[in-house]
C-alpha positions as MATLAB code, in Angstrom:
seq = 'MTRVAVIGGGRIGEALLAGLLESGRASKDLVVVEPVPARAELLAQRFGVRVTDVVADAAVGADLIVIAVKPQDVDGVVTELAKAELGEQENEAVIVSLAAGVPTIRFEAKLPAGFPVVRVMSNTPMLVGQGMSAIAPGRYARKEQLALVTEALEAVGKVVTVSEAQMDAVTAVSGSGPAYFFLVVEAMIDGAVGLGLTRDVATQLVVQTMLGSAALLEESSQSAVELRAAVTSPAGTTAAGLRELERGAVRSAFHEALNAAKRRSVELGASAD';
ca = [
      48.954  -62.820   65.775;
      52.623  -63.761   65.646;
      54.281  -62.386   62.526;
      56.518  -64.937   60.809;
      59.254  -64.287   58.272;
      60.402  -67.383   56.373;
      63.828  -66.921   54.838;
      64.076  -69.482   52.056;
      61.232  -70.407   49.724;
      62.360  -73.952   48.957;
      60.433  -77.134   49.745;
      60.861  -76.857   53.515;
      60.016  -73.160   53.596;
      56.967  -73.780   51.423;
      55.828  -76.688   53.618;
      56.018  -74.518   56.728;
      54.198  -71.711   54.962;
      51.390  -74.028   53.837;
      51.074  -75.512   57.323;
      50.900  -72.120   59.007;
      48.172  -70.940   56.647;
      46.222  -74.175   57.075;
      46.422  -73.831   60.855;
      44.705  -70.455   60.668;
      47.504  -67.927   60.293;
      46.552  -64.899   58.208;
      48.521  -64.396   55.011;
      49.183  -60.781   56.061;
      51.193  -62.088   59.030;
      53.559  -64.084   56.802;
      56.392  -62.957   54.562;
      58.843  -65.033   52.551;
      62.334  -64.279   51.280;
      62.978  -65.857   47.885;
      65.600  -64.455   45.457;
      64.582  -66.474   42.375;
      61.912  -64.410   40.557;
      59.953  -67.345   39.109;
      59.848  -69.115   42.456;
      58.899  -65.904   44.256;
      55.995  -65.322   41.860;
      54.778  -68.898   42.314;
      54.771  -68.578   46.122;
      52.978  -65.239   46.016;
      50.271  -66.586   43.721;
      49.863  -69.906   45.516;
      49.673  -68.569   49.072;
      48.765  -64.901   48.750;
      51.677  -63.803   50.949;
      54.205  -61.044   50.486;
      57.451  -62.245   48.928;
      60.659  -60.237   48.893;
      64.291  -60.841   48.012;
      65.592  -58.623   50.833;
      66.278  -60.412   54.133;
      66.255  -57.270   56.278;
      62.960  -56.126   54.743;
      61.255  -59.378   55.747;
      62.846  -59.582   59.188;
      61.927  -56.139   60.508;
      58.801  -56.410   62.652;
      58.753  -60.228   62.624;
      58.321  -62.175   65.859;
      59.735  -65.395   64.413;
      62.441  -65.340   61.755;
      62.687  -68.838   60.307;
      65.922  -69.595   58.470;
      65.186  -72.364   55.979;
      68.271  -72.221   53.788;
      71.190  -74.556   53.118;
      73.929  -74.526   55.790;
      76.415  -72.899   53.404;
      74.031  -69.956   52.942;
      73.582  -69.246   56.648;
      76.455  -66.772   57.024;
      75.118  -64.564   54.253;
      71.657  -64.552   55.823;
      72.996  -63.725   59.299;
      75.068  -60.871   57.860;
      71.914  -59.418   56.312;
      69.974  -59.894   59.566;
      72.682  -58.026   61.474;
      72.153  -55.064   59.128;
      68.449  -54.998   60.046;
      69.291  -53.851   63.608;
      66.734  -56.247   65.061;
      67.833  -55.566   68.614;
      66.432  -52.036   68.348;
      62.869  -52.919   67.310;
      60.000  -52.818   69.787;
      59.133  -56.539   69.648;
      61.824  -59.106   70.433;
      62.306  -61.410   67.477;
      63.435  -65.034   67.731;
      65.684  -66.704   65.168;
      64.456  -70.204   64.317;
      67.123  -72.122   62.416;
      66.213  -75.140   60.285;
      69.732  -75.208   58.815;
      71.154  -78.671   59.501;
      74.275  -78.869   61.632;
      74.611  -75.148   62.362;
      74.971  -74.506   66.129;
      73.131  -71.659   67.834;
      76.396  -70.071   68.936;
      77.178  -69.327   65.302;
      74.120  -67.088   65.140;
      74.596  -65.616   68.599;
      78.152  -64.545   67.766;
      77.015  -62.361   64.858;
      73.710  -60.994   66.159;
      73.119  -58.364   68.878;
      74.138  -59.494   72.360;
      71.523  -61.672   74.038;
      69.590  -62.372   70.844;
      67.384  -65.481   71.228;
      68.013  -68.368   68.831;
      66.246  -71.731   68.614;
      67.741  -74.578   66.613;
      65.415  -77.033   64.884;
      65.926  -80.445   63.315;
      62.877  -81.432   61.321;
      62.358  -84.034   58.605;
      60.785  -84.349   55.173;
      57.353  -85.677   56.299;
      56.640  -82.062   57.226;
      55.907  -81.719   53.495;
      52.646  -83.590   54.183;
      52.022  -82.146   57.638;
      53.498  -85.158   59.445;
      56.940  -83.891   60.349;
      58.882  -84.643   63.505;
      60.706  -81.565   64.761;
      63.113  -81.384   67.678;
      63.866  -77.912   69.027;
      66.812  -76.846   71.156;
      67.089  -73.421   72.792;
      70.182  -71.295   72.492;
      71.636  -69.516   75.512;
      69.168  -66.630   75.434;
      65.890  -68.248   74.317;
      63.228  -68.075   77.013;
      60.472  -70.539   77.842;
      57.719  -68.438   76.285;
      59.744  -68.079   73.100;
      60.145  -71.840   72.875;
      56.367  -72.079   73.189;
      55.952  -69.737   70.203;
      58.321  -71.849   68.104;
      56.563  -75.043   69.166;
      53.185  -73.628   68.191;
      54.458  -72.650   64.738;
      56.075  -76.013   64.037;
      53.035  -77.955   65.218;
      51.392  -76.694   62.013;
      53.503  -79.266   60.139;
      53.723  -82.146   62.633;
      54.868  -82.960   66.149;
      57.482  -81.221   68.267;
      59.778  -82.247   71.126;
      62.279  -80.146   73.073;
      65.828  -81.422   73.574;
      69.172  -79.977   74.586;
      71.441  -78.823   71.790;
      73.949  -81.520   72.812;
      71.345  -84.093   71.736;
      70.818  -82.635   68.267;
      73.322  -84.938   66.565;
      71.445  -87.953   67.924;
      68.148  -86.436   66.785;
      69.618  -85.927   63.323;
      70.640  -89.579   63.173;
      67.223  -90.839   64.293;
      64.453  -88.630   62.920;
      66.369  -86.354   60.562;
      67.803  -89.257   58.565;
      65.060  -91.680   59.646;
      62.788  -91.255   56.603;
      65.584  -92.539   54.361;
      65.947  -95.697   56.480;
      62.193  -96.204   56.317;
      62.098  -95.731   52.549;
      64.936  -98.242   52.136;
      62.976 -100.848   54.111;
      59.878 -100.138   52.014;
      61.928 -100.393   48.826;
      63.394 -103.738   49.907;
      59.992 -105.162   50.839;
      58.456 -104.093   47.536;
      61.332 -105.648   45.584;
      60.988 -108.811   47.638;
      57.239 -108.940   46.989;
      57.811 -108.579   43.255;
      60.253 -111.463   43.515;
      57.405 -113.552   44.973;
      55.324 -112.947   41.845;
      53.232 -109.897   42.784;
      52.961 -106.935   40.429;
      54.878 -103.839   41.541;
      51.634 -101.880   41.872;
      50.039 -104.464   44.158;
      53.290 -104.909   46.086;
      53.527 -101.159   46.655;
      49.946 -100.916   47.920;
      50.466 -103.862   50.280;
      53.696 -102.524   51.733;
      52.705  -98.857   52.037;
      49.375  -99.577   53.722;
      50.998 -102.122   56.017;
      53.517  -99.463   57.092;
      50.811  -96.820   57.571;
      48.582  -99.165   59.522;
      51.391 -100.459   61.684;
      52.522  -96.927   62.556;
      48.946  -95.950   63.445;
      48.541  -99.063   65.584;
      51.787  -98.346   67.410;
      50.790  -94.723   68.043;
      47.281  -95.515   69.267;
      48.023  -98.695   71.198;
      49.114  -98.801   74.824;
      51.498 -101.626   73.886;
      55.155 -101.188   72.971;
      56.692 -102.134   69.636;
      58.119 -105.261   71.304;
      54.682 -106.328   72.543;
      52.976 -105.625   69.207;
      55.634 -107.595   67.330;
      55.193 -110.524   69.686;
      51.420 -110.425   69.168;
      51.885 -110.898   65.413;
      54.435 -113.682   65.816;
      52.836 -117.106   66.287;
      55.225 -119.868   67.398;
      56.671 -121.665   64.380;
      54.510 -119.549   62.057;
      55.243 -117.527   58.938;
      56.165 -114.343   60.810;
      58.575 -116.229   63.038;
      60.245 -117.692   59.950;
      60.658 -114.244   58.408;
      61.928 -112.654   61.605;
      64.458 -115.430   62.027;
      66.007 -114.495   58.685;
      66.099 -110.807   59.598;
      67.871 -111.627   62.853;
      70.269 -113.869   60.936;
      70.978 -110.882   58.709;
      71.831 -108.825   61.812;
      69.197 -106.193   61.054;
      69.317 -104.815   64.609;
      73.074 -104.416   64.484;
      72.834 -102.778   61.073;
      70.403 -100.170   62.400;
      72.589  -99.503   65.437;
      75.610  -98.995   63.181;
      73.613  -96.788   60.814;
      72.459  -94.509   63.631;
      75.964  -94.251   65.063;
      77.426  -93.473   61.629;
      74.816  -90.793   61.000;
      75.467  -89.232   64.405;
      79.229  -89.195   63.815;
      78.723  -87.512   60.456;
      76.398  -84.932   62.020;
      79.110  -84.095   64.562;
      81.658  -83.721   61.752;
      79.398  -81.451   59.727;
      78.634  -79.330   62.778;
      82.337  -78.935   63.521;
      83.077  -77.870   59.948;
      80.250  -75.330   60.165;
      81.823  -73.525   63.146;
];
């Protein structure tokens, strides 16, 4: 079994931990680094895994070292990992970074020469096992190591492989995407309440419509364009609603939002170097 060390016991670290256990990983093959005593005790009791506050202690002997901390905490973690002398252990560990905007070269520069690093951009639906993760290999990550990372992340959703140059675009689309989705849901619920529905009924209508539509899109052989057209009868209610959305330049707004998010991702990545 692959041994996994999760550095960071926050929501994302906990979600990955829960997914790995649910997928069949043994608790003895998992260790978590969490410096806050109350949080550490909660994780140990909830999942039955070993929890430590020492990065090097968790990392030694691990096959995958998942860094699930805030970007500003990455340097401290990497400094501690360097002390662990990971390059001298029998098994070759792989660093898996979930820290947004931090390039692989930043890890590679401080770790032993040739150390494999894989950068990941995931999103919050991983908290319910429905995440979308994009992985990008660093200079020294091999194909079989990418497969190990993919297998681990599939415990909390789906995984695609991209080049690191595409990570800013991924951040704009799927990383920030849940917030765009929630804004649309929020607007539809508010609009439904304005039509006289109770907020509870409006919420049920909108949420199930979103869930059902996503399932239909995933399972159908038709594209989003074709499915939209199938719902839109000429001169019908859907056509009337879509006309107003087009008048409000909703497509342009989404294009601008994605471009703005990508630009900001580039800026944050540059400041992290």
